[in-house]
């Protein structure tokens, strides 16, 4: 009988600098499955601004993939 390996998701790396409220808002929308365009409409900004906020989140957190950003959003309670 073979044991099934258990996968343990590592906690996201701590954020190097606190996220601004708008960065948190963008992260929450993206984690909810919204597109850049949908997020932009809800926030009253352009999709380019949404992209800029997410780039800042990536720099501050050191994360690169969308999956890692989703884990960060969950860890932050967004």
PDB file of N, CA, C and O in Angstrom, residues 21-63:
ATOM      1  N   UNK A  21      -3.988  51.222   0.218  1.00  0.00           N
ATOM      2  CA  UNK A  21      -5.392  50.810   0.112  1.00  0.00           C
ATOM      3  C   UNK A  21      -5.825  50.463  -1.314  1.00  0.00           C
ATOM      4  O   UNK A  21      -6.538  49.482  -1.525  1.00  0.00           O
ATOM      5  N   UNK A  22      -5.397  51.233  -2.302  1.00  0.00           N
ATOM      6  CA  UNK A  22      -5.789  50.947  -3.686  1.00  0.00           C
ATOM      7  C   UNK A  22      -5.117  49.664  -4.185  1.00  0.00           C
ATOM      8  O   UNK A  22      -5.708  48.923  -4.970  1.00  0.00           O
ATOM      9  N   UNK A  23      -3.899  49.400  -3.757  1.00  0.00           N
ATOM     10  CA  UNK A  23      -3.222  48.149  -4.127  1.00  0.00           C
ATOM     11  C   UNK A  23      -3.984  46.969  -3.540  1.00  0.00           C
ATOM     12  O   UNK A  23      -4.190  45.959  -4.213  1.00  0.00           O
ATOM     13  N   UNK A  24      -4.434  47.103  -2.304  1.00  0.00           N
ATOM     14  CA  UNK A  24      -5.228  46.043  -1.674  1.00  0.00           C
ATOM     15  C   UNK A  24      -6.545  45.845  -2.409  1.00  0.00           C
ATOM     16  O   UNK A  24      -6.982  44.714  -2.628  1.00  0.00           O
ATOM     17  N   UNK A  25      -7.163  46.953  -2.803  1.00  0.00           N
ATOM     18  CA  UNK A  25      -8.436  46.879  -3.516  1.00  0.00           C
ATOM     19  C   UNK A  25      -8.281  46.149  -4.851  1.00  0.00           C
ATOM     20  O   UNK A  25      -9.084  45.271  -5.193  1.00  0.00           O
ATOM     21  N   UNK A  26      -7.236  46.484  -5.599  1.00  0.00           N
ATOM     22  CA  UNK A  26      -6.986  45.806  -6.876  1.00  0.00           C
ATOM     23  C   UNK A  26      -6.742  44.321  -6.631  1.00  0.00           C
ATOM     24  O   UNK A  26      -7.305  43.469  -7.328  1.00  0.00           O
ATOM     25  N   UNK A  27      -5.940  44.015  -5.646  1.00  0.00           N
ATOM     26  CA  UNK A  27      -5.631  42.614  -5.345  1.00  0.00           C
ATOM     27  C   UNK A  27      -6.911  41.853  -4.982  1.00  0.00           C
ATOM     28  O   UNK A  27      -7.117  40.725  -5.423  1.00  0.00           O
ATOM     29  N   UNK A  28      -7.788  42.481  -4.223  1.00  0.00           N
ATOM     30  CA  UNK A  28      -9.050  41.845  -3.845  1.00  0.00           C
ATOM     31  C   UNK A  28      -9.909  41.565  -5.074  1.00  0.00           C
ATOM     32  O   UNK A  28     -10.476  40.475  -5.221  1.00  0.00           O
ATOM     33  N   UNK A  29      -9.999  42.531  -6.001  1.00  0.00           N
ATOM     34  CA  UNK A  29     -10.802  42.339  -7.219  1.00  0.00           C
ATOM     35  C   UNK A  29     -10.225  41.220  -8.085  1.00  0.00           C
ATOM     36  O   UNK A  29     -10.975  40.372  -8.587  1.00  0.00           O
ATOM     37  N   UNK A  30      -8.923  41.211  -8.267  1.00  0.00           N
ATOM     38  CA  UNK A  30      -8.289  40.186  -9.099  1.00  0.00           C
ATOM     39  C   UNK A  30      -8.444  38.812  -8.442  1.00  0.00           C
ATOM     40  O   UNK A  30      -8.733  37.824  -9.118  1.00  0.00           O
ATOM     41  N   UNK A  31      -8.304  38.767  -7.118  1.00  0.00           N
ATOM     42  CA  UNK A  31      -8.478  37.495  -6.401  1.00  0.00           C
ATOM     43  C   UNK A  31      -9.908  36.985  -6.512  1.00  0.00           C
ATOM     44  O   UNK A  31     -10.146  35.778  -6.453  1.00  0.00           O
ATOM     45  N   UNK A  32     -10.861  37.902  -6.688  1.00  0.00           N
ATOM     46  CA  UNK A  32     -12.265  37.520  -6.852  1.00  0.00           C
ATOM     47  C   UNK A  32     -12.562  37.036  -8.268  1.00  0.00           C
ATOM     48  O   UNK A  32     -13.695  36.667  -8.579  1.00  0.00           O
ATOM     49  N   UNK A  33     -11.546  37.065  -9.144  1.00  0.00           N
ATOM     50  CA  UNK A  33     -11.717  36.545 -10.493  1.00  0.00           C
ATOM     51  C   UNK A  33     -12.072  37.593 -11.529  1.00  0.00           C
ATOM     52  O   UNK A  33     -12.407  37.256 -12.658  1.00  0.00           O
ATOM     53  N   UNK A  34     -12.004  38.857 -11.148  1.00  0.00           N
ATOM     54  CA  UNK A  34     -12.326  39.909 -12.102  1.00  0.00           C
ATOM     55  C   UNK A  34     -11.142  40.163 -13.031  1.00  0.00           C
ATOM     56  O   UNK A  34      -9.998  40.006 -12.650  1.00  0.00           O
ATOM     57  N   UNK A  35     -11.451  40.587 -14.236  1.00  0.00           N
ATOM     58  CA  UNK A  35     -10.408  40.939 -15.206  1.00  0.00           C
ATOM     59  C   UNK A  35      -9.884  42.330 -14.878  1.00  0.00           C
ATOM     60  O   UNK A  35     -10.474  43.061 -14.070  1.00  0.00           O
ATOM     61  N   UNK A  36      -8.795  42.706 -15.548  1.00  0.00           N
ATOM     62  CA  UNK A  36      -8.263  44.058 -15.381  1.00  0.00           C
ATOM     63  C   UNK A  36      -9.323  45.081 -15.771  1.00  0.00           C
ATOM     64  O   UNK A  36      -9.506  46.089 -15.094  1.00  0.00           O
ATOM     65  N   UNK A  37     -10.035  44.839 -16.876  1.00  0.00           N
ATOM     66  CA  UNK A  37     -11.050  45.777 -17.357  1.00  0.00           C
ATOM     67  C   UNK A  37     -12.204  45.892 -16.359  1.00  0.00           C
ATOM     68  O   UNK A  37     -12.675  47.002 -16.072  1.00  0.00           O
ATOM     69  N   UNK A  38     -12.667  44.769 -15.818  1.00  0.00           N
ATOM     70  CA  UNK A  38     -13.750  44.800 -14.837  1.00  0.00           C
ATOM     71  C   UNK A  38     -13.308  45.532 -13.569  1.00  0.00           C
ATOM     72  O   UNK A  38     -14.059  46.336 -13.010  1.00  0.00           O
ATOM     73  N   UNK A  39     -12.095  45.243 -13.139  1.00  0.00           N
ATOM     74  CA  UNK A  39     -11.551  45.898 -11.950  1.00  0.00           C
ATOM     75  C   UNK A  39     -11.445  47.402 -12.186  1.00  0.00           C
ATOM     76  O   UNK A  39     -11.825  48.206 -11.329  1.00  0.00           O
ATOM     77  N   UNK A  40     -10.952  47.775 -13.347  1.00  0.00           N
ATOM     78  CA  UNK A  40     -10.802  49.191 -13.680  1.00  0.00           C
ATOM     79  C   UNK A  40     -12.149  49.904 -13.645  1.00  0.00           C
ATOM     80  O   UNK A  40     -12.266  51.004 -13.083  1.00  0.00           O
ATOM     81  N   UNK A  41     -13.172  49.291 -14.236  1.00  0.00           N
ATOM     82  CA  UNK A  41     -14.507  49.905 -14.237  1.00  0.00           C
ATOM     83  C   UNK A  41     -15.025  50.092 -12.820  1.00  0.00           C
ATOM     84  O   UNK A  41     -15.559  51.147 -12.474  1.00  0.00           O
ATOM     85  N   UNK A  42     -14.871  49.076 -11.980  1.00  0.00           N
ATOM     86  CA  UNK A  42     -15.364  49.151 -10.602  1.00  0.00           C
ATOM     87  C   UNK A  42     -14.624  50.202  -9.784  1.00  0.00           C
ATOM     88  O   UNK A  42     -15.209  50.807  -8.886  1.00  0.00           O
ATOM     89  N   UNK A  43     -13.344  50.398 -10.092  1.00  0.00           N
ATOM     90  CA  UNK A  43     -12.536  51.352  -9.324  1.00  0.00           C
ATOM     91  C   UNK A  43     -12.525  52.746  -9.944  1.00  0.00           C
ATOM     92  O   UNK A  43     -12.029  53.685  -9.324  1.00  0.00           O
ATOM     93  N   UNK A  44     -13.022  52.880 -11.165  1.00  0.00           N
ATOM     94  CA  UNK A  44     -13.030  54.172 -11.835  1.00  0.00           C
ATOM     95  C   UNK A  44     -11.659  54.602 -12.324  1.00  0.00           C
ATOM     96  O   UNK A  44     -11.337  55.791 -12.328  1.00  0.00           O
ATOM     97  N   UNK A  45     -10.854  53.620 -12.736  1.00  0.00           N
ATOM     98  CA  UNK A  45      -9.507  53.893 -13.254  1.00  0.00           C
ATOM     99  C   UNK A  45      -9.346  53.158 -14.581  1.00  0.00           C
ATOM    100  O   UNK A  45     -10.221  52.409 -14.996  1.00  0.00           O
ATOM    101  N   UNK A  46      -8.209  53.341 -15.224  1.00  0.00           N
ATOM    102  CA  UNK A  46      -7.957  52.630 -16.482  1.00  0.00           C
ATOM    103  C   UNK A  46      -7.350  51.262 -16.201  1.00  0.00           C
ATOM    104  O   UNK A  46      -6.770  51.038 -15.132  1.00  0.00           O
ATOM    105  N   UNK A  47      -7.451  50.334 -17.161  1.00  0.00           N
ATOM    106  CA  UNK A  47      -6.797  49.035 -17.000  1.00  0.00           C
ATOM    107  C   UNK A  47      -5.284  49.179 -16.812  1.00  0.00           C
ATOM    108  O   UNK A  47      -4.665  48.364 -16.131  1.00  0.00           O
ATOM    109  N   UNK A  48      -4.703  50.215 -17.390  1.00  0.00           N
ATOM    110  CA  UNK A  48      -3.262  50.450 -17.216  1.00  0.00           C
ATOM    111  C   UNK A  48      -2.941  50.770 -15.758  1.00  0.00           C
ATOM    112  O   UNK A  48      -1.902  50.368 -15.242  1.00  0.00           O
ATOM    113  N   UNK A  49      -3.840  51.493 -15.098  1.00  0.00           N
ATOM    114  CA  UNK A  49      -3.644  51.815 -13.689  1.00  0.00           C
ATOM    115  C   UNK A  49      -3.756  50.548 -12.843  1.00  0.00           C
ATOM    116  O   UNK A  49      -2.977  50.346 -11.903  1.00  0.00           O
ATOM    117  N   UNK A  50      -4.698  49.684 -13.182  1.00  0.00           N
ATOM    118  CA  UNK A  50      -4.827  48.395 -12.485  1.00  0.00           C
ATOM    119  C   UNK A  50      -3.527  47.616 -12.626  1.00  0.00           C
ATOM    120  O   UNK A  50      -2.998  47.081 -11.642  1.00  0.00           O
ATOM    121  N   UNK A  51      -2.990  47.577 -13.831  1.00  0.00           N
ATOM    122  CA  UNK A  51      -1.729  46.889 -14.070  1.00  0.00           C
ATOM    123  C   UNK A  51      -0.602  47.505 -13.239  1.00  0.00           C
ATOM    124  O   UNK A  51       0.205  46.781 -12.638  1.00  0.00           O
ATOM    125  N   UNK A  52      -0.566  48.822 -13.143  1.00  0.00           N
ATOM    126  CA  UNK A  52       0.477  49.501 -12.362  1.00  0.00           C
ATOM    127  C   UNK A  52       0.360  49.143 -10.880  1.00  0.00           C
ATOM    128  O   UNK A  52       1.376  48.878 -10.215  1.00  0.00           O
ATOM    129  N   UNK A  53      -0.854  49.118 -10.356  1.00  0.00           N
ATOM    130  CA  UNK A  53      -1.044  48.729  -8.957  1.00  0.00           C
ATOM    131  C   UNK A  53      -0.554  47.302  -8.722  1.00  0.00           C
ATOM    132  O   UNK A  53       0.114  47.023  -7.721  1.00  0.00           O
ATOM    133  N   UNK A  54      -0.892  46.395  -9.632  1.00  0.00           N
ATOM    134  CA  UNK A  54      -0.469  45.003  -9.462  1.00  0.00           C
ATOM    135  C   UNK A  54       1.044  44.860  -9.585  1.00  0.00           C
ATOM    136  O   UNK A  54       1.648  44.048  -8.888  1.00  0.00           O
ATOM    137  N   UNK A  55       1.659  45.659 -10.453  1.00  0.00           N
ATOM    138  CA  UNK A  55       3.133  45.633 -10.538  1.00  0.00           C
ATOM    139  C   UNK A  55       3.741  46.070  -9.220  1.00  0.00           C
ATOM    140  O   UNK A  55       4.717  45.476  -8.752  1.00  0.00           O
ATOM    141  N   UNK A  56       3.155  47.088  -8.586  1.00  0.00           N
ATOM    142  CA  UNK A  56       3.652  47.545  -7.286  1.00  0.00           C
ATOM    143  C   UNK A  56       3.504  46.458  -6.227  1.00  0.00           C
ATOM    144  O   UNK A  56       4.387  46.263  -5.396  1.00  0.00           O
ATOM    145  N   UNK A  57       2.361  45.761  -6.260  1.00  0.00           N
ATOM    146  CA  UNK A  57       2.141  44.663  -5.305  1.00  0.00           C
ATOM    147  C   UNK A  57       3.195  43.585  -5.518  1.00  0.00           C
ATOM    148  O   UNK A  57       3.768  43.066  -4.552  1.00  0.00           O
ATOM    149  N   UNK A  58       3.478  43.263  -6.769  1.00  0.00           N
ATOM    150  CA  UNK A  58       4.489  42.239  -7.069  1.00  0.00           C
ATOM    151  C   UNK A  58       5.862  42.658  -6.555  1.00  0.00           C
ATOM    152  O   UNK A  58       6.593  41.847  -5.987  1.00  0.00           O
ATOM    153  N   UNK A  59       6.224  43.913  -6.736  1.00  0.00           N
ATOM    154  CA  UNK A  59       7.525  44.402  -6.264  1.00  0.00           C
ATOM    155  C   UNK A  59       7.589  44.343  -4.740  1.00  0.00           C
ATOM    156  O   UNK A  59       8.560  43.863  -4.161  1.00  0.00           O
ATOM    157  N   UNK A  60       6.542  44.824  -4.089  1.00  0.00           N
ATOM    158  CA  UNK A  60       6.525  44.865  -2.630  1.00  0.00           C
ATOM    159  C   UNK A  60       6.531  43.473  -2.009  1.00  0.00           C
ATOM    160  O   UNK A  60       7.101  43.274  -0.943  1.00  0.00           O
ATOM    161  N   UNK A  61       5.880  42.525  -2.680  1.00  0.00           N
ATOM    162  CA  UNK A  61       5.747  41.178  -2.123  1.00  0.00           C
ATOM    163  C   UNK A  61       6.823  40.219  -2.612  1.00  0.00           C
ATOM    164  O   UNK A  61       7.041  39.175  -2.003  1.00  0.00           O
ATOM    165  N   UNK A  62       7.465  40.555  -3.728  1.00  0.00           N
ATOM    166  CA  UNK A  62       8.447  39.646  -4.305  1.00  0.00           C
ATOM    167  C   UNK A  62       7.807  38.465  -5.011  1.00  0.00           C
ATOM    168  O   UNK A  62       8.478  37.493  -5.351  1.00  0.00           O
ATOM    169  N   UNK A  63       6.507  38.541  -5.256  1.00  0.00           N
ATOM    170  CA  UNK A  63       5.779  37.452  -5.916  1.00  0.00           C
ATOM    171  C   UNK A  63       5.647  37.755  -7.398  1.00  0.00           C
ATOM    172  O   UNK A  63       5.581  38.920  -7.794  1.00  0.00           O
TER     173      UNK A  63
END
